[in-house]
Tab-separated table of C-alpha atoms in Angstrom:
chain	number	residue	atom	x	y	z
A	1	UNK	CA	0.000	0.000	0.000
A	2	UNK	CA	1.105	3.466	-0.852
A	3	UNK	CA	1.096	6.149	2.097
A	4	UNK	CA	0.755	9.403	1.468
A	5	UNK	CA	2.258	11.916	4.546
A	6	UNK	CA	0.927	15.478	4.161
A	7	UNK	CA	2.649	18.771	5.598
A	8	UNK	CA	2.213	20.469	7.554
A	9	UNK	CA	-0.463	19.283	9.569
A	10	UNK	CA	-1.867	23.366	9.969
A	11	UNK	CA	-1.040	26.248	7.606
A	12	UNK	CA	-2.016	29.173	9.115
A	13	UNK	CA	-2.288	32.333	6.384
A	14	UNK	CA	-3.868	35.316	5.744
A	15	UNK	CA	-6.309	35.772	2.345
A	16	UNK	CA	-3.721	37.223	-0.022
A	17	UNK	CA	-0.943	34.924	1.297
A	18	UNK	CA	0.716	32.131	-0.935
A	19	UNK	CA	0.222	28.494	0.542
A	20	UNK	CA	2.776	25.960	-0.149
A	21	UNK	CA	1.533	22.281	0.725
A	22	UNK	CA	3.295	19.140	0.309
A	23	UNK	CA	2.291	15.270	-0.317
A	24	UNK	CA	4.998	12.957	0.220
A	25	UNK	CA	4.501	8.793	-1.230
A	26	UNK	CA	6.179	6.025	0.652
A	27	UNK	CA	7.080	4.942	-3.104
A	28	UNK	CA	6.939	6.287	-5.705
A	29	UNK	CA	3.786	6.981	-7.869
A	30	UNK	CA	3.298	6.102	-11.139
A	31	UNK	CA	2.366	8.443	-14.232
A	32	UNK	CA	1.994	10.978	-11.688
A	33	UNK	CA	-1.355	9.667	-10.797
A	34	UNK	CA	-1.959	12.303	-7.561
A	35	UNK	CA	-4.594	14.367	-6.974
A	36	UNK	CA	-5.521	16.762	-4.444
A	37	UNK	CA	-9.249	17.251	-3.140
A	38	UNK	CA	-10.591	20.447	-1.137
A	39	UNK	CA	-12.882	20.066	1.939
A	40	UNK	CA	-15.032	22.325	3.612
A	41	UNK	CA	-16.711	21.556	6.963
A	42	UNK	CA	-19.886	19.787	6.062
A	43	UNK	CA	-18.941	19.303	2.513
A	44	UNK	CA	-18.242	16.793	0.093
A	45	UNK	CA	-15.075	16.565	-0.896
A	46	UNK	CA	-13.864	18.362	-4.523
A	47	UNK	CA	-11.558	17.573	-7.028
A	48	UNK	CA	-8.788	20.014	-7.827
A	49	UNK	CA	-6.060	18.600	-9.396
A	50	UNK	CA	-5.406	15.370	-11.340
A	51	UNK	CA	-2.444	14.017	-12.652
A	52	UNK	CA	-0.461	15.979	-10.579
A	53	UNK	CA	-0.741	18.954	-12.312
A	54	UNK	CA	-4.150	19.050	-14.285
A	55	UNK	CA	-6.817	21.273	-13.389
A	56	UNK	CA	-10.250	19.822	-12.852
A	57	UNK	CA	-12.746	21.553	-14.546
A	58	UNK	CA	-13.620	25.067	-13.225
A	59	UNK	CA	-10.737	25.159	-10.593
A	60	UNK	CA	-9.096	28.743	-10.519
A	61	UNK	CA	-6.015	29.161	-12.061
A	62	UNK	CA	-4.805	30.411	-8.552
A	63	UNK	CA	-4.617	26.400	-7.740
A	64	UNK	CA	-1.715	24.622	-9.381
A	65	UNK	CA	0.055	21.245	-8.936
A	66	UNK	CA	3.316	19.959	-9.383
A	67	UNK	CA	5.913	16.936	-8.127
A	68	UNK	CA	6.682	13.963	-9.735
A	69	UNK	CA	7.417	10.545	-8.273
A	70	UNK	CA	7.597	10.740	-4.436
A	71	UNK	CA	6.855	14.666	-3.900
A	72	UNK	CA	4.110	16.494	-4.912
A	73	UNK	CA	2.663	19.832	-3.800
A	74	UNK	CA	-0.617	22.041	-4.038
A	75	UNK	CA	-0.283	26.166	-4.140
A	76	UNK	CA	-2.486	28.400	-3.736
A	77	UNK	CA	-0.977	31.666	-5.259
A	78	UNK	CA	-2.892	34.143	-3.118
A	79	UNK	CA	-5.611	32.659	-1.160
A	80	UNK	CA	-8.938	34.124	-1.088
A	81	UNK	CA	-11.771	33.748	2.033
A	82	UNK	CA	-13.106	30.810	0.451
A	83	UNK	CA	-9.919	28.605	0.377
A	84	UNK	CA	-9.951	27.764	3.874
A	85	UNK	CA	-10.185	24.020	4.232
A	86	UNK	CA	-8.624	20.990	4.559
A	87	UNK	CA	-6.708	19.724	1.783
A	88	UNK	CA	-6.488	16.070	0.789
A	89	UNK	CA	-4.125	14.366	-2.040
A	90	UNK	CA	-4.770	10.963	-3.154
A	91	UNK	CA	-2.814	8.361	-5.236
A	92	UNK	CA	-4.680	6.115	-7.501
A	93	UNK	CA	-1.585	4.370	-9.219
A	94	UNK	CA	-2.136	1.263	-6.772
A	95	UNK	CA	-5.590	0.846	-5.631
A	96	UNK	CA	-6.689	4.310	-4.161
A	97	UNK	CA	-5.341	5.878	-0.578
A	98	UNK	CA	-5.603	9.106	0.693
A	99	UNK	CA	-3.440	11.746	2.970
A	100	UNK	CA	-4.325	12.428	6.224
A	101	UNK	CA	-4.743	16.058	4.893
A	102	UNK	CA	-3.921	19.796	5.713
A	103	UNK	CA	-5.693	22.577	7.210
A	104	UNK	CA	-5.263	25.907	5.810
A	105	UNK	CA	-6.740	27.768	8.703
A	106	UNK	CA	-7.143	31.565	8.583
A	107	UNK	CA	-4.149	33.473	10.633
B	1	UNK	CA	-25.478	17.998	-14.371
B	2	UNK	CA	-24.319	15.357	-12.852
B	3	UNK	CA	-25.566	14.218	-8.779
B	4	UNK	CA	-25.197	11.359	-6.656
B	5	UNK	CA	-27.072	11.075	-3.733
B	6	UNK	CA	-26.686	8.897	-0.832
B	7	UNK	CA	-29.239	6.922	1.416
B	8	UNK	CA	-29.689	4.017	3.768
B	9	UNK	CA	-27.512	5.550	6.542
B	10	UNK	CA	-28.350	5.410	10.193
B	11	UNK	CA	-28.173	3.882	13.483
B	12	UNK	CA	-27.390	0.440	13.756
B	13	UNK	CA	-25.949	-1.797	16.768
B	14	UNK	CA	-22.747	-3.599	16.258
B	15	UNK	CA	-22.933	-6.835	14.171
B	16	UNK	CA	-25.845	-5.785	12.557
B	17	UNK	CA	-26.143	-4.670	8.613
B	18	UNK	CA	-26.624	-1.985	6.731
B	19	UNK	CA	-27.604	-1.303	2.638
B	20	UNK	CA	-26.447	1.972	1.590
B	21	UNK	CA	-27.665	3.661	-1.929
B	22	UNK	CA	-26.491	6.028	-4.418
B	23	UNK	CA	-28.580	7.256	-7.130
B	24	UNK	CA	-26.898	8.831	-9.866
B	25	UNK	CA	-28.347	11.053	-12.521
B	26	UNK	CA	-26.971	13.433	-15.128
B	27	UNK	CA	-24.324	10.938	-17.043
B	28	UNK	CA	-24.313	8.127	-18.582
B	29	UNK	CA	-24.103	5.719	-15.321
B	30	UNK	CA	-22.997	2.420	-17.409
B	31	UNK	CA	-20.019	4.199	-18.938
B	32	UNK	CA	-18.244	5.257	-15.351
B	33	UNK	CA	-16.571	3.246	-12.562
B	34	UNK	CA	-17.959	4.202	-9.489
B	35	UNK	CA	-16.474	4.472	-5.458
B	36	UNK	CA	-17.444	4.092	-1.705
B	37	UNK	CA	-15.380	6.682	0.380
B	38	UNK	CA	-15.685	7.181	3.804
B	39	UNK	CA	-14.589	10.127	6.608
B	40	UNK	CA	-15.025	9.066	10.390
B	41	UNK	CA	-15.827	12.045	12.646
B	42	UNK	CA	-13.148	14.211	12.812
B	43	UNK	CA	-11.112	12.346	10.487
B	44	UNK	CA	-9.752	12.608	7.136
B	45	UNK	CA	-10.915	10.228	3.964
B	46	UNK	CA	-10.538	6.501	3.493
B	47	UNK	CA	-11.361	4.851	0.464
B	48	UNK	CA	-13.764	2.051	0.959
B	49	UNK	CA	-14.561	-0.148	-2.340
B	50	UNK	CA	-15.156	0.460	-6.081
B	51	UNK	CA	-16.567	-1.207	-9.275
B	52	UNK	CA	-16.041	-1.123	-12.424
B	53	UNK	CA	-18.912	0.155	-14.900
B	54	UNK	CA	-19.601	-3.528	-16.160
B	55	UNK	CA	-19.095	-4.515	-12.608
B	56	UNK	CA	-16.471	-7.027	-13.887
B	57	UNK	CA	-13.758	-5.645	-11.886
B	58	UNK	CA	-13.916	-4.674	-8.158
B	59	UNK	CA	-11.613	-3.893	-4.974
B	60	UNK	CA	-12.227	-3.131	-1.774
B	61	UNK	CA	-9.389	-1.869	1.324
B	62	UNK	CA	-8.827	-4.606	3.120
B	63	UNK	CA	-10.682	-4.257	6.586
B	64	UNK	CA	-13.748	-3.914	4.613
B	65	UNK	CA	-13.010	-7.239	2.927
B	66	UNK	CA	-15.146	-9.970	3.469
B	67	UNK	CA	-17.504	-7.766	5.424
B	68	UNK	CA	-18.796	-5.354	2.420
B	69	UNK	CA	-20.181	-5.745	-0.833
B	70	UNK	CA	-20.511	-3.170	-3.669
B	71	UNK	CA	-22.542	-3.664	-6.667
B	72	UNK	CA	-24.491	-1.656	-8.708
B	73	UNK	CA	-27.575	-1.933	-11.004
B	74	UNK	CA	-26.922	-0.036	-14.724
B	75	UNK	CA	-30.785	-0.250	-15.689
B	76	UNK	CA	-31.480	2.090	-12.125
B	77	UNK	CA	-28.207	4.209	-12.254
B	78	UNK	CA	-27.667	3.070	-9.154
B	79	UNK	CA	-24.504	1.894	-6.560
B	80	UNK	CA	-24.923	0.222	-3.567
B	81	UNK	CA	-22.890	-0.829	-0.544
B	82	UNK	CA	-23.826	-3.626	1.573
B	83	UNK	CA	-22.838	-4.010	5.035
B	84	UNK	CA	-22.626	-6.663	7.234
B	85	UNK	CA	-21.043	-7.450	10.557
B	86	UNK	CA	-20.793	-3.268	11.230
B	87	UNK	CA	-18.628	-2.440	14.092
B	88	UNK	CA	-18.140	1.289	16.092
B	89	UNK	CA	-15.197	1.839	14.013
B	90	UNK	CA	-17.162	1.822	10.378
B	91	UNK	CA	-18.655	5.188	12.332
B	92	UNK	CA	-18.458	7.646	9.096
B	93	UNK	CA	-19.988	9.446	6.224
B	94	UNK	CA	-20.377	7.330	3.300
B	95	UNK	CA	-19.356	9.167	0.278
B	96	UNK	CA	-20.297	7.538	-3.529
B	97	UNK	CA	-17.919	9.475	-5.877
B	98	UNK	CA	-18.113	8.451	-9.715
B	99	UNK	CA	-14.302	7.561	-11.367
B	100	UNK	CA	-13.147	9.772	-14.021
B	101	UNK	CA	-12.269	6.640	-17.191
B	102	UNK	CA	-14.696	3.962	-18.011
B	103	UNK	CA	-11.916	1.872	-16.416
B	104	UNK	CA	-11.910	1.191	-12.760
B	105	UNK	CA	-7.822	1.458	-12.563
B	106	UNK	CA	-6.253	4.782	-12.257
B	107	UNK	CA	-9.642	6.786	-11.992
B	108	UNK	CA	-9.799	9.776	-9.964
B	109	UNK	CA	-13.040	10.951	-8.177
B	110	UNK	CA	-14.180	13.397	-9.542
B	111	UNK	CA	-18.198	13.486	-8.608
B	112	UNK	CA	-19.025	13.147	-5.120
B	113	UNK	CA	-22.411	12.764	-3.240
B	114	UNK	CA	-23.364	14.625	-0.292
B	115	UNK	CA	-22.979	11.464	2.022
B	116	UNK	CA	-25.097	9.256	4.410
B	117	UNK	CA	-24.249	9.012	7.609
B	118	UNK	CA	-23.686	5.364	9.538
B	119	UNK	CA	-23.506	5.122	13.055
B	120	UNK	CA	-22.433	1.952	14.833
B	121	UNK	CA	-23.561	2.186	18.326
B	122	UNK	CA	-25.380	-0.054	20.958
């Protein structure tokens, strides 16, 4: 099984600030098959990024992925009030597993 | 547009069973693989089972194995998860979320219900 550590556990920002959070693989993923989800409280979770780097449809450019093989990260160029969540990536090279996530908290 | 929507959830005492539903509408159900995810309170997301859109290939983690089933009916856009010998720690939302490719493998989620929620208590 593939498992993914996220950090850091909290990111605490202010709504203009750039956030910077990583997705580590305890081997390394295939194809680049990672994606990161957003969560709200009392939400469903929703895609952002596939294949590392794609966009999912109607995600803001502000959002971008990158990493390849064992590291990936999700910014967040300049967040805006409604990016405050918990952030989940998720490899689906071998069967599917997730991160244990990251809050981006308001500072 | 496309929804899923989740039912069945609700209180049930350990050992006991549990169907759970997922009604999907605004795709073409038969041409998508489809997933059980679930969050316990507090916690973060643990995939649970999927199927392919034929239902000719599915997985499941493993301490769900031997204890759930998935399936899903085409002809009533519809997923299901069945439960059986439920303990307090399969406390969660159940989330369906539809895979991206017609194949199961290397599908992302990218449609997700609203959840049910299970409760394993006595």
């Amino acid at each position: 099984e593939i498992v993914l550590t996220q950090s850091p556990g909290t990111l605490s920002l202010s709504p203009g600030e750039r956030a910077t959070l990583s997705c580590r693989a305890s081997q390394s993923v295939s194809n680049n098959y990672l994606a990161w989800y957003q969560q709200k409280p009392g939400q469903a979770p929703r895609l952002l990024i596939y294949d590392a780097s794609s966009r999912a449809t109607g995600i803001p450019d502000r959002f971008s992925g990158s990493g390849s093989g064992t590291d990936f990260t999700l910014t967040i160029s300049r967040l805006e009030p409604d990016d405050f969540a918990v952030y989940y990536c998720q490899q689906y090279d071998s069967a599917w597993t997730f991160g244990q996530g990251t809050k981006v908290e308001i500072k | 547009e496309v929804q899923l929507v989740e039912s069945g959830g609700g209180l049930v005492t350990p050992g006991g069973s549990l169907r759970l539903s997922c009604a999907a509408s605004g795709f073409t159900f038969s041409s998508y693989s489809m997933n059980w995810v679930r969050q316990a309170p507090g916690k973060g997301l643990e995939w649970v089972s999927s199927i392919s859109s034929s239902s000719g290939y599915i997985y499941y983690a493993d301490s769900m194995k031997g204890r759930f089933t998935i399936s899903r009916d085409n002809a009533k856009n519809s997923l299901y998860l069945q439960m059986n010998s439920l303990r307090a720690d399969d406390t969660a939302v159940y989330y369906c979320a539809r895979g991206s490719r017609i194949q199961l493998s290397n599908s992302v989620f990218d449609y997700w219900g609203q959840g049910t929620r299970v409760t394993v208590s006595s």
